[in-house]
Tab-separated table of C-alpha atoms and ligand atoms in Angstrom:
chain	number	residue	atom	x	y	z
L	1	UNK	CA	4.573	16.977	-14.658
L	2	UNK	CA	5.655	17.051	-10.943
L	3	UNK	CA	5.981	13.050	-10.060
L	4	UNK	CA	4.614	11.385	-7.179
L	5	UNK	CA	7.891	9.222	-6.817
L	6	UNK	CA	10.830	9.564	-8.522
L	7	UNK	CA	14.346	7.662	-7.786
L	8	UNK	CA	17.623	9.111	-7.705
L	9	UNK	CA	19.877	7.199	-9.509
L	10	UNK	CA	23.830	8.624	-10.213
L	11	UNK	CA	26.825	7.842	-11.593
L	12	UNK	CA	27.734	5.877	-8.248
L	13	UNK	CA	24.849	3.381	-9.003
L	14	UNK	CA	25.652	3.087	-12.595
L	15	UNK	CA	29.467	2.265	-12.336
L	16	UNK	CA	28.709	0.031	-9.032
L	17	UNK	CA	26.450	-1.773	-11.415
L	18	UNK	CA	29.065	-2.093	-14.498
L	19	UNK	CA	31.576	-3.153	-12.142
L	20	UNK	CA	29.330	-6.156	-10.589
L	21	UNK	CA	28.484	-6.836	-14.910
L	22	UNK	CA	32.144	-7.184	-15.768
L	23	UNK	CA	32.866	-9.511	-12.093
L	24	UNK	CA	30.712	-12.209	-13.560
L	25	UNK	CA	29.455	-12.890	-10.482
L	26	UNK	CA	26.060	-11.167	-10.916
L	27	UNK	CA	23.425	-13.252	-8.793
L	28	UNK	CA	23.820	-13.645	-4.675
L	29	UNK	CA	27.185	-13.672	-3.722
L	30	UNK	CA	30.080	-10.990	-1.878
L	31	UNK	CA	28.175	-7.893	-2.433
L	32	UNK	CA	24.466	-9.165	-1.066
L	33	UNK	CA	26.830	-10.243	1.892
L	34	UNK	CA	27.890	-7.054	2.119
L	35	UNK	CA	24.943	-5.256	1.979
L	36	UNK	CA	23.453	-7.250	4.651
L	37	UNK	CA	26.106	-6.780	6.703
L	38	UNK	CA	25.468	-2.531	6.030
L	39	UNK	CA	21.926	-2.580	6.215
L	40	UNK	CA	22.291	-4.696	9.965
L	41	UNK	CA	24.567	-2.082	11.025
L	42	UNK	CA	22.481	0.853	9.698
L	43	UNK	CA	19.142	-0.065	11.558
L	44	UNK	CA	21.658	-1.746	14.601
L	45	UNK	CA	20.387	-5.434	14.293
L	46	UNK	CA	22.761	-8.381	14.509
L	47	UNK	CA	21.395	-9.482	11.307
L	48	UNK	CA	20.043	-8.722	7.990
L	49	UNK	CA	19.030	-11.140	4.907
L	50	UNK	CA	18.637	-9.503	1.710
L	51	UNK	CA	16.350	-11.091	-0.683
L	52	UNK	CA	14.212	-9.910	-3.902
L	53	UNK	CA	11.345	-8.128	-2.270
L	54	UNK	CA	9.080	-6.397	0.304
L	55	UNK	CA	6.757	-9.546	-0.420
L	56	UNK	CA	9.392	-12.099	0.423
L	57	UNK	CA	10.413	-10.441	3.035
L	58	UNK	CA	7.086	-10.569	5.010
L	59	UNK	CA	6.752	-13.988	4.171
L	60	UNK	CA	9.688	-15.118	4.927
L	61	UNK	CA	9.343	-13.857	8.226
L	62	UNK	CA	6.152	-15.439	8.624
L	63	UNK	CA	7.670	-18.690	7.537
L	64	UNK	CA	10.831	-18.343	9.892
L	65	UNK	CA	8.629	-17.869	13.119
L	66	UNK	CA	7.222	-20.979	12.255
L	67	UNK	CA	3.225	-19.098	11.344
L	68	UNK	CA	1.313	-21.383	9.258
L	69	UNK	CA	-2.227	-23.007	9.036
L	70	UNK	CA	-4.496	-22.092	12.228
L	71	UNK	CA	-2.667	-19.471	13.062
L	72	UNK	CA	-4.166	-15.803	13.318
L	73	UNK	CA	-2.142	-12.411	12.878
L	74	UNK	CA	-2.834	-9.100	13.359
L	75	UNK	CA	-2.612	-6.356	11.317
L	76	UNK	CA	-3.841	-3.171	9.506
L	77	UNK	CA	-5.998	-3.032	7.036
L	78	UNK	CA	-4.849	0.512	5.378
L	79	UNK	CA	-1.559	-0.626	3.786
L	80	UNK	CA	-0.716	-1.940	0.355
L	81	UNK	CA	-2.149	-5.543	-0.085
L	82	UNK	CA	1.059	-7.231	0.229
L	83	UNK	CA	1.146	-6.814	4.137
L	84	UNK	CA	-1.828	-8.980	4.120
L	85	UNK	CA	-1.499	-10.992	1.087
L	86	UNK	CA	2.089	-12.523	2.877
L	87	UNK	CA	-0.253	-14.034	5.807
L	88	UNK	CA	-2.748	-15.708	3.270
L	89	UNK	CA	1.042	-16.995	1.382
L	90	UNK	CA	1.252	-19.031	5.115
L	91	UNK	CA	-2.256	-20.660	5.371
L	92	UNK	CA	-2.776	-17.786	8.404
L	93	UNK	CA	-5.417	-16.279	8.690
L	94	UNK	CA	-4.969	-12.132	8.666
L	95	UNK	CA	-6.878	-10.221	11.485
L	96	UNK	CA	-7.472	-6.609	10.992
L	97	UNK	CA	-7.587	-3.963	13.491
L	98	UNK	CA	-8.204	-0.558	12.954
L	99	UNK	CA	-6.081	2.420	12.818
L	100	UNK	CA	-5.533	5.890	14.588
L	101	UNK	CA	-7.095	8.669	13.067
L	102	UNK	CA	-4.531	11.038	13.942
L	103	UNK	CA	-1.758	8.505	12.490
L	104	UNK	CA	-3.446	5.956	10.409
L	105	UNK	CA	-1.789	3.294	11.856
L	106	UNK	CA	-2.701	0.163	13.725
L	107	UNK	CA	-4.175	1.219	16.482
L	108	UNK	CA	-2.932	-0.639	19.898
L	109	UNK	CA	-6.303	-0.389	21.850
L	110	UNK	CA	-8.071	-2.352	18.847
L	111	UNK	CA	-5.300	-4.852	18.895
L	112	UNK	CA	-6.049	-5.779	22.165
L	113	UNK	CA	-9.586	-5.974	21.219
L	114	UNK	CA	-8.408	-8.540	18.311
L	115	UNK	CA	-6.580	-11.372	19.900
L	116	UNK	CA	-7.737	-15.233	20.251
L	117	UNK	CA	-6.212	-18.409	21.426
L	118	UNK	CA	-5.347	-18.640	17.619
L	119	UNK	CA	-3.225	-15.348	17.467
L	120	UNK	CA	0.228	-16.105	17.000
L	121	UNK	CA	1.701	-12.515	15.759
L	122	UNK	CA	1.131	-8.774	15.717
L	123	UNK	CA	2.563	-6.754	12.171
L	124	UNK	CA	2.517	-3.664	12.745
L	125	UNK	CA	2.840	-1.390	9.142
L	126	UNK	CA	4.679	1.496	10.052
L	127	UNK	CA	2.127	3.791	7.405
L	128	UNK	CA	4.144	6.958	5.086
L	129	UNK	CA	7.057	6.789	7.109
L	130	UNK	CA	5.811	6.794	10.808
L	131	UNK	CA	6.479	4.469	13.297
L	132	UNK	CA	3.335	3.034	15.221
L	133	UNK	CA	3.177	3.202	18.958
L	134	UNK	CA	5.867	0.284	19.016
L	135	UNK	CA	5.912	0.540	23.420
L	136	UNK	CA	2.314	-0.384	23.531
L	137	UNK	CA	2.374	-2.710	21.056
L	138	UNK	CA	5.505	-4.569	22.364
L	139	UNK	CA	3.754	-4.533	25.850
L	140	UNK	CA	0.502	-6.500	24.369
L	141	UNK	CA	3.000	-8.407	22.385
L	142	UNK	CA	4.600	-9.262	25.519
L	143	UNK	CA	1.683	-10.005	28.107
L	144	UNK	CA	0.570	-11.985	25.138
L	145	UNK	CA	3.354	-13.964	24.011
L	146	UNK	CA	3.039	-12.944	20.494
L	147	UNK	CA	5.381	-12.548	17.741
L	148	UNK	CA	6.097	-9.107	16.151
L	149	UNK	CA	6.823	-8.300	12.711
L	150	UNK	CA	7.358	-5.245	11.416
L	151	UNK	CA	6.576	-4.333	7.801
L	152	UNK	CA	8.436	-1.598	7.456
L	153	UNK	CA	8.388	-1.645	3.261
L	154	UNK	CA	7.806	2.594	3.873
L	155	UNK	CA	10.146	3.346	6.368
L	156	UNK	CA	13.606	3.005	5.889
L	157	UNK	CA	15.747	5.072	8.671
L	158	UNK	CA	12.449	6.065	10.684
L	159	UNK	CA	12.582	5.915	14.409
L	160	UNK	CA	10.708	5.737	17.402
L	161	UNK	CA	12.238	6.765	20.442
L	162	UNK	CA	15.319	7.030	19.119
L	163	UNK	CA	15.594	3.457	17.986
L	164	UNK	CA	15.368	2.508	14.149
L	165	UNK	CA	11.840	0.429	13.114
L	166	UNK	CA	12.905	-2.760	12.091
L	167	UNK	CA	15.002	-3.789	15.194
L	168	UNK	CA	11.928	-4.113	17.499
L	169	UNK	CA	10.376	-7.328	16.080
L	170	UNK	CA	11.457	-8.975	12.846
L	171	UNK	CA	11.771	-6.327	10.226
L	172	UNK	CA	10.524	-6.141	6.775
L	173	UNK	CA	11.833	-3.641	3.974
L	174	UNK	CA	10.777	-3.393	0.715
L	175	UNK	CA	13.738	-1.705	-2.122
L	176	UNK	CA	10.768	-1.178	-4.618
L	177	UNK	CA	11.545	2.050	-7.128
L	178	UNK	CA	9.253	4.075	-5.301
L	179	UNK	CA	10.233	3.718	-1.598
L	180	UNK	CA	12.929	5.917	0.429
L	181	UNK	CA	15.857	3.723	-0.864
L	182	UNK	CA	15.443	1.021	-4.382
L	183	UNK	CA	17.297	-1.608	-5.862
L	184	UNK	CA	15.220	-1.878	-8.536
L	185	UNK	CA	13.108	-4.495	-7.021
L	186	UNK	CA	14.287	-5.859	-3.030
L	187	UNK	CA	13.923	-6.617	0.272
L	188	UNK	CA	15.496	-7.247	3.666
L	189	UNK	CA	14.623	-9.302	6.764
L	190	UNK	CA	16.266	-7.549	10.127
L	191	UNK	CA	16.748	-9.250	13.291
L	192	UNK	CA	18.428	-10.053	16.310
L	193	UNK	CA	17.803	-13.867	16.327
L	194	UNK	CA	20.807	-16.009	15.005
L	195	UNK	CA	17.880	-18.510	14.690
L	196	UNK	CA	14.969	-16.316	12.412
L	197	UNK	CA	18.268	-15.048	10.732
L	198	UNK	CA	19.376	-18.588	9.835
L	199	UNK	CA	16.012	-19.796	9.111
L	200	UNK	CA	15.020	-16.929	6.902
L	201	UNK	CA	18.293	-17.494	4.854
L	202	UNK	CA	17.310	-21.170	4.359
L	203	UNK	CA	13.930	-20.351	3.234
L	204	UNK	CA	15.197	-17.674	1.081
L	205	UNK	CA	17.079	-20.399	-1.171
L	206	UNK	CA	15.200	-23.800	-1.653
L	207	UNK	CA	15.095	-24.479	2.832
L	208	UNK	CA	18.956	-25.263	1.660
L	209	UNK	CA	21.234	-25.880	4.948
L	210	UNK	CA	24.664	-26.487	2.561
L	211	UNK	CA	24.895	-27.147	-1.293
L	212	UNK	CA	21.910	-29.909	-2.005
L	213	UNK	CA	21.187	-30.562	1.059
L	214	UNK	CA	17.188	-29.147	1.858
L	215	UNK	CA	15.601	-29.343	5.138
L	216	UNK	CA	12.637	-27.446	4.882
L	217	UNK	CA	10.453	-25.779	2.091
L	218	UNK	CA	11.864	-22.958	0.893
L	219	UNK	CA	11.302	-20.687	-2.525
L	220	UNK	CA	13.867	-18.791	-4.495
L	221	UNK	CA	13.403	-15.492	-2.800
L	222	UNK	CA	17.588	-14.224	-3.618
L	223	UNK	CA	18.847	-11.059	-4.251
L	224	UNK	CA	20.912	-10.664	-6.957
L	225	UNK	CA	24.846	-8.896	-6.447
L	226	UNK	CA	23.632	-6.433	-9.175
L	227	UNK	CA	20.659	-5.269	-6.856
L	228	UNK	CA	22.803	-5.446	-4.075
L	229	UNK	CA	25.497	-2.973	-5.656
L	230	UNK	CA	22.746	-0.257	-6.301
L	231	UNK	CA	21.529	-1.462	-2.266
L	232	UNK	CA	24.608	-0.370	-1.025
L	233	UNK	CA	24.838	3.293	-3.084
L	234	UNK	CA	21.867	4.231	-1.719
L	235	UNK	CA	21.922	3.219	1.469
L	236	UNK	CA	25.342	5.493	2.017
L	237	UNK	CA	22.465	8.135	0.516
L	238	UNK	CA	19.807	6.873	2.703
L	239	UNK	CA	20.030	9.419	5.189
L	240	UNK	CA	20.433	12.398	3.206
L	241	UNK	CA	17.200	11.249	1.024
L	242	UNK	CA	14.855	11.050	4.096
L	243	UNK	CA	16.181	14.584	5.551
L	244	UNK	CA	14.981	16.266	2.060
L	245	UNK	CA	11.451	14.349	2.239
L	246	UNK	CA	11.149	15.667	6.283
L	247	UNK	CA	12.242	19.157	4.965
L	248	UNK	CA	9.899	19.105	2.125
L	249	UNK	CA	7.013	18.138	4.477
L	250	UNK	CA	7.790	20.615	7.282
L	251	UNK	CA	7.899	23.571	3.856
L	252	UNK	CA	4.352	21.694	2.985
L	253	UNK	CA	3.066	21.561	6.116
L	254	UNK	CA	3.573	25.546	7.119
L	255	UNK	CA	2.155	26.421	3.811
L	256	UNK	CA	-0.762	24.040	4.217
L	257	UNK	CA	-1.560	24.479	7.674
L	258	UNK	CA	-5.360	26.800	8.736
L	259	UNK	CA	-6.594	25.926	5.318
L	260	UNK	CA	-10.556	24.965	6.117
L	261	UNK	CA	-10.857	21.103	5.482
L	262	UNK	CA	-7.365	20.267	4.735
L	263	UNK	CA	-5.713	18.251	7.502
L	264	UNK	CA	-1.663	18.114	7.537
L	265	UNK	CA	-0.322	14.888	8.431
L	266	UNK	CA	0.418	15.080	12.500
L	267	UNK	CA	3.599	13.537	13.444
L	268	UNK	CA	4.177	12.204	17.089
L	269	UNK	CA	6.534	13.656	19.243
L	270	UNK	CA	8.492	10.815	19.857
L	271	UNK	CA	8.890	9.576	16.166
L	272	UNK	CA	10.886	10.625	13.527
L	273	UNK	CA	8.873	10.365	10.841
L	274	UNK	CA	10.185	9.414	7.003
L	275	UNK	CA	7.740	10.746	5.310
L	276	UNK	CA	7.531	8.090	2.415
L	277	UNK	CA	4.334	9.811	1.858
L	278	UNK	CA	3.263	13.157	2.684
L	279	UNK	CA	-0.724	12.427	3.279
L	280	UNK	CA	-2.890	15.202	3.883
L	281	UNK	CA	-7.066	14.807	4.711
L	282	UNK	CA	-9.358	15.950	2.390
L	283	UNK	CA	-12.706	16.635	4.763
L	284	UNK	CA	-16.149	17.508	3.584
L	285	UNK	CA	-15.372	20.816	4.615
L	286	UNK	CA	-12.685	21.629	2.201
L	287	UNK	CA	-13.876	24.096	-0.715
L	288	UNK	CA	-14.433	21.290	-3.365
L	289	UNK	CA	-14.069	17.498	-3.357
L	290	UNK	CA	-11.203	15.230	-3.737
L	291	UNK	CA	-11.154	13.967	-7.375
L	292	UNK	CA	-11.649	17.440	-7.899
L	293	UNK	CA	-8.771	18.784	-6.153
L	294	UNK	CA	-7.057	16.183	-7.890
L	295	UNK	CA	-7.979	17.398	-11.337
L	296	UNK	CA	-6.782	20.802	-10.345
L	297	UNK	CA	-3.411	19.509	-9.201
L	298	UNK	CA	-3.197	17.480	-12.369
L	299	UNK	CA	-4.260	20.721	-14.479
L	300	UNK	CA	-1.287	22.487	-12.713
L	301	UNK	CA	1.055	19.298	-13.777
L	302	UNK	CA	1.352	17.968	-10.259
L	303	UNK	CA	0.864	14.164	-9.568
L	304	UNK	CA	-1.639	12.805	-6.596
L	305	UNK	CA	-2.317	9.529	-5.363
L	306	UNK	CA	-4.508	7.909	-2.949
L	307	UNK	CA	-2.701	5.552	-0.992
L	308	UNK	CA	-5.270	3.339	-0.426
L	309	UNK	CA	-8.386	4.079	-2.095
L	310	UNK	CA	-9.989	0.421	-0.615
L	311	UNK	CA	-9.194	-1.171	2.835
L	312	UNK	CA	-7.796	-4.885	3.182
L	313	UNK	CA	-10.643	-6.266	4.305
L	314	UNK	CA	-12.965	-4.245	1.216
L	315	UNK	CA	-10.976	-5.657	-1.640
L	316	UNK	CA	-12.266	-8.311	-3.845
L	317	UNK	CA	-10.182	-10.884	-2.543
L	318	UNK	CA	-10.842	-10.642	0.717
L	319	UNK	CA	-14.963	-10.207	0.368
L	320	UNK	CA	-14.630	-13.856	-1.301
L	321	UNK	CA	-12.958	-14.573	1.545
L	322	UNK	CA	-15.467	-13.673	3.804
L	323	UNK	CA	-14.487	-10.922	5.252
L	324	UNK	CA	-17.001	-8.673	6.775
L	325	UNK	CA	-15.341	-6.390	9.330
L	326	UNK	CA	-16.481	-2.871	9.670
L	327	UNK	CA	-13.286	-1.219	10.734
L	328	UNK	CA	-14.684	2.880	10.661
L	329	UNK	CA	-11.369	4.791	11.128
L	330	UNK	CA	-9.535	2.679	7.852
L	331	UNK	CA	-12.616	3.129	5.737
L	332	UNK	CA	-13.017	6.728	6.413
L	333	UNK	CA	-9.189	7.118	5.615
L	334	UNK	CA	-9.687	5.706	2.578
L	335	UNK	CA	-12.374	8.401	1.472
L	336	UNK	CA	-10.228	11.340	2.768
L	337	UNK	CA	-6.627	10.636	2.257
L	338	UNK	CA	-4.478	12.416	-0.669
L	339	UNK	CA	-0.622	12.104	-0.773
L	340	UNK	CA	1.302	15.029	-2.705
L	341	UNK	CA	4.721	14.610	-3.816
L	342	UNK	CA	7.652	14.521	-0.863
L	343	UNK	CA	10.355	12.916	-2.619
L	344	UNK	CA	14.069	14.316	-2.569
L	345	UNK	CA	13.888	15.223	-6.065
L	346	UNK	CA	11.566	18.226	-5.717
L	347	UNK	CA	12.720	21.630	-6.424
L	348	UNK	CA	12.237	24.248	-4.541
L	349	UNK	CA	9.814	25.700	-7.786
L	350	UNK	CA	8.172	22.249	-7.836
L	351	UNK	CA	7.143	22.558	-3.947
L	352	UNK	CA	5.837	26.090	-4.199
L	353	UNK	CA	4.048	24.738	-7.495
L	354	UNK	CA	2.258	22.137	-4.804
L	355	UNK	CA	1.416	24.784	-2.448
L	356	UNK	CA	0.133	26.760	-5.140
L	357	UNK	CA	-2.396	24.173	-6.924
L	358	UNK	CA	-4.172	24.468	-3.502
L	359	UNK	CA	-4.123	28.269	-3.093
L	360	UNK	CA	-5.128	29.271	-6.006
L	361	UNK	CA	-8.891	27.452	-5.234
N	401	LIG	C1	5.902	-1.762	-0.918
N	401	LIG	C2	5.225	-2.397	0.235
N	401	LIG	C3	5.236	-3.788	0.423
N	401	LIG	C4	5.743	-4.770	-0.591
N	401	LIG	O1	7.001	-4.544	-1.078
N	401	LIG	P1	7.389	-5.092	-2.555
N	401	LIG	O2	8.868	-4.865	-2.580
N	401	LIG	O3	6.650	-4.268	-3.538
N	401	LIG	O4	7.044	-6.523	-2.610
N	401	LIG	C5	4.665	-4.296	1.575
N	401	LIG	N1	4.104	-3.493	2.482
N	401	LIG	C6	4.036	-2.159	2.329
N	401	LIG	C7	3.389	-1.327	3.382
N	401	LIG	C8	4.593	-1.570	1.187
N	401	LIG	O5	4.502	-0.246	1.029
């Protein structure tokens, strides 16, 4: 069976692991430090704060930029439930507007559309990989006075216009197994304010300021050195992971392209796209229908998956919240989309195997 994720893990990870093992030292301490101080230089912020996951991350940034009860914030509702879920964590109340059909990301126009007296922050979810539109959002961001945070749990390394997501608001990254770089189970915070940076370090550890002494609410949201170790292996890997996925796409998308009903994932011009996912549209005019292409790629041993087969705002949770937006663009995404496996681990044999599940219908 052809995976839809799969990390790589080597000997580098392994002995960096043992090593932090026999140090004793194996929760926060030098080699969290100096993974922060890597992953701040890799996506050229000032700072980074590691802590133990994508989750945390977004609310911790939250917490930092002081977002709480009566506050609103924007965001998408096609994105793993986290992005939203770390709002409700705040007593904020998350706003969605819909995506780009072309992208499926937030789309900037329906931002504008969004905002209240009570909005206090726009996160943006850069979707698969891809950036979103970060110049118009930073201008409504701006005219607006609003906050930006960036979960960017799916796209380590990806850029738009030549500068790294994560350094144009407050960052979010998630380490999960499954995402463009793991330690197991992590997260990072990137900035360039000394205060978010200090504050999100507090929060991260009991609102601590020095040994005992608490100032705020915080949560135990650390990294541990043994995550960190694996953190900094892969990040030295980082690069040469997400040039395999964007080769792998561009040999799926010229084998995929002019097939009636299938719709490649289009990448903007000025993005360089991660591809965390590879995300293809299944219309009503393809030859059969999606759980049934599915089936066929499962006969042929190949792995699909629908990231997401609900929007936010159609889960359980959030009905019983009262949501009742109708947001056309994320639900039709939701009936359409199909991701095939992207990841650096596929073979050559295992692409063409891809390619050929759909051909041979
Ligand atoms: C993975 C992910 C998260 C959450 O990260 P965890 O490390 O699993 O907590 C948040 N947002 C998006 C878009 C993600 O893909």
């Amino acid at each position: 069976m052809i995976p839809i994720a799969k990390p790589i893990i080597d000997e580098d990870e392994i002995s960096a692991v043992t090593a932090v093992l026999r140090s004793g030292i194996i929760a926060q301490g030098k080699k969290v430090e100096e993974f922060e101080a890597a992953f701040a230089g890799f996506t050229g912020t000032k700072y980074a704060v590691a802590v133990n996951s994508g989750t945390a991350a977004l609310h911790i940034a939250l917490l930092a930029h002081g977002i709480g009860q009566g506050d609103e914030v924007i965001t998408s509702p096609f994105t793993f439930i986290a992005t939203a879920n770390s709002i409700l964590f705040t007593g904020a109340r998350p706003v969605f507007a819909d995506i780009e059909e072309e992208t499926f990301n937030i789309a900037p126009d329906n931002i504008d559309e969004k905002i209240t007296p009570r909005t206090r922050a726009i996160m943006p979810v850069h979707l698969y990989g891809q950036p979103c539109n970060m110049k118009k959002i930073m201008r409504i961001a701006q005219e607006h006075g609003l906050v930006i945070i960036e979960d960017a749990c799916q796209a380590h390394g990806a850029e738009y216009e030549g500068k790294k997501v994560g350094s144009f608001g407050t960052g979010c990254f998630s380490f999960y197994p499954t995402k463009n770089m793991t330690t197991g189970e992590g997260g990072m915070i990137t900035t360039n304010d000394k205060d978010i940076a200090q504050k999100a370090r507090m929060i991260r550890s009991h609102g601590q300021k020095e040994r005992y002494l608490h100032e705020i609410l915080g949560y135990n949201y650390r990294m541990t050195d043994i995550a960190a170790a694996i953190g900094l292996c892969q990040l030295g890997k980082l690069e040469e992971f997400n040039n395999k996925r964007i080769r792998n796409a561009e040999f799926l998308t010229g084998r995929l392209s002019g097939i009636k009903g299938l719709i490649p994932p289009g990448i903007k011009s000025n993005t360089k796209h991660v591809f965390h996912q590879y995300t293809v549209r299944i219309t009503q005019d393809f030859a059969i229908s999606r759980d049934e292409l599915r089936q066929k790629f499962m006969n042929k041993g190949v792995a699909t998956e629908i990231y997401y087969p609900l929007p936010i705002h159609r889960q359980p949770l959030y009905q019983s919240l009262g949501y009742n937006d109708h947001l056309p663009n994320s639900e039709k995404a939701a009936t359409e989309v199909l991701s095939l496996p992207v990841h650096p681990s596929l073979t050559k044999e295992d692409l063409e195997n891809v390619v050929r599940a759909i051909q041979d219908i």
